[in-house]
XYZ file of C-alpha atoms in Angstrom:
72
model
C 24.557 -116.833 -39.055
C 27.920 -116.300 -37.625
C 28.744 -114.025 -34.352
C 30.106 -111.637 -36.591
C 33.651 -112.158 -35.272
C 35.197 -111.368 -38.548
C 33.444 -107.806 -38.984
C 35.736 -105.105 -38.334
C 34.892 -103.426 -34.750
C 37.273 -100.399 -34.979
C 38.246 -97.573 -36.906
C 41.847 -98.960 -38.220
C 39.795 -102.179 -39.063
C 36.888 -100.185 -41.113
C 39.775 -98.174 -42.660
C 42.044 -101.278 -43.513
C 38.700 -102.817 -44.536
C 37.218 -100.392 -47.222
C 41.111 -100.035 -48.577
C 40.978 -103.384 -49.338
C 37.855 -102.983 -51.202
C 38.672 -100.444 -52.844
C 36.586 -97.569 -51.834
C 39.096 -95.563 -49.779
C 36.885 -92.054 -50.193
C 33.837 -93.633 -48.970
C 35.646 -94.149 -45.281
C 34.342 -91.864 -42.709
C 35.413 -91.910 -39.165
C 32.187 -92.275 -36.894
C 33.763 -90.363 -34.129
C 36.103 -87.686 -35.433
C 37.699 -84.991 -33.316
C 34.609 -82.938 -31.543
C 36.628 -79.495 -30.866
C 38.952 -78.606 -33.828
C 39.288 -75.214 -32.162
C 42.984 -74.315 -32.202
C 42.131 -70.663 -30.169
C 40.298 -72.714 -27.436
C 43.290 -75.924 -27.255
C 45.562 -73.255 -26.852
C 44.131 -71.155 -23.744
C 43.601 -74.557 -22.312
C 47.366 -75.195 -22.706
C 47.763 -71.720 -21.244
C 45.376 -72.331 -18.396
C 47.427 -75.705 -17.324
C 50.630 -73.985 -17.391
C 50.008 -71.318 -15.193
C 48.595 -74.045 -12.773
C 51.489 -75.875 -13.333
C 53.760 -73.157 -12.124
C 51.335 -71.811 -9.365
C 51.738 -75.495 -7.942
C 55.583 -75.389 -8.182
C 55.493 -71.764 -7.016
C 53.585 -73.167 -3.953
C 55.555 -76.701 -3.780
C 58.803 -74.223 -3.611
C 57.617 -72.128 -0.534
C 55.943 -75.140 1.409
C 59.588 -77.151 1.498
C 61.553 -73.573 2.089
C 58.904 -73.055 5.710
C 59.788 -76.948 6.223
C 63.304 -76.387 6.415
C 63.229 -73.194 8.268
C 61.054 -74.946 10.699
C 63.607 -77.750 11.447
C 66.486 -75.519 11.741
C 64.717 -73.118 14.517
């Protein structure tokens, strides 16, 4: 038996594989997206952006007290 080298190990490879066989249909993706949710992706996007700008907000007010503390 052979180390089974020449078996497709990935999805592109299975894909490429049963196209060349001829049985396009039959090709399933083992792992496909778990959370298809487009509500829940975008409060998450929502969520990140507000963090993002608390963390500017915050960046912003820590260099303004720097620079008032070196000119004092």
């Amino acid at each position: 038996m052979g180390s089974g080298s020449t078996r497709p190990n990935n999805a592109d490879d299975k894909m490429i594989a049963a196209m060349e066989r001829g049985d396009q249909g039959e090709f399933k993706d083992r792992s496909p997206p778990k959370n298809t949710d487009e509500k829940l992706i975008k409060e998450k996007k929502a969520r990140a952006e507000e963090t993002r700008k608390k963390a500017e907000g915050l960046k912003a007010l820590r260099l303004a007290a720097e620079k008032e503390g070196k000119e004092k």
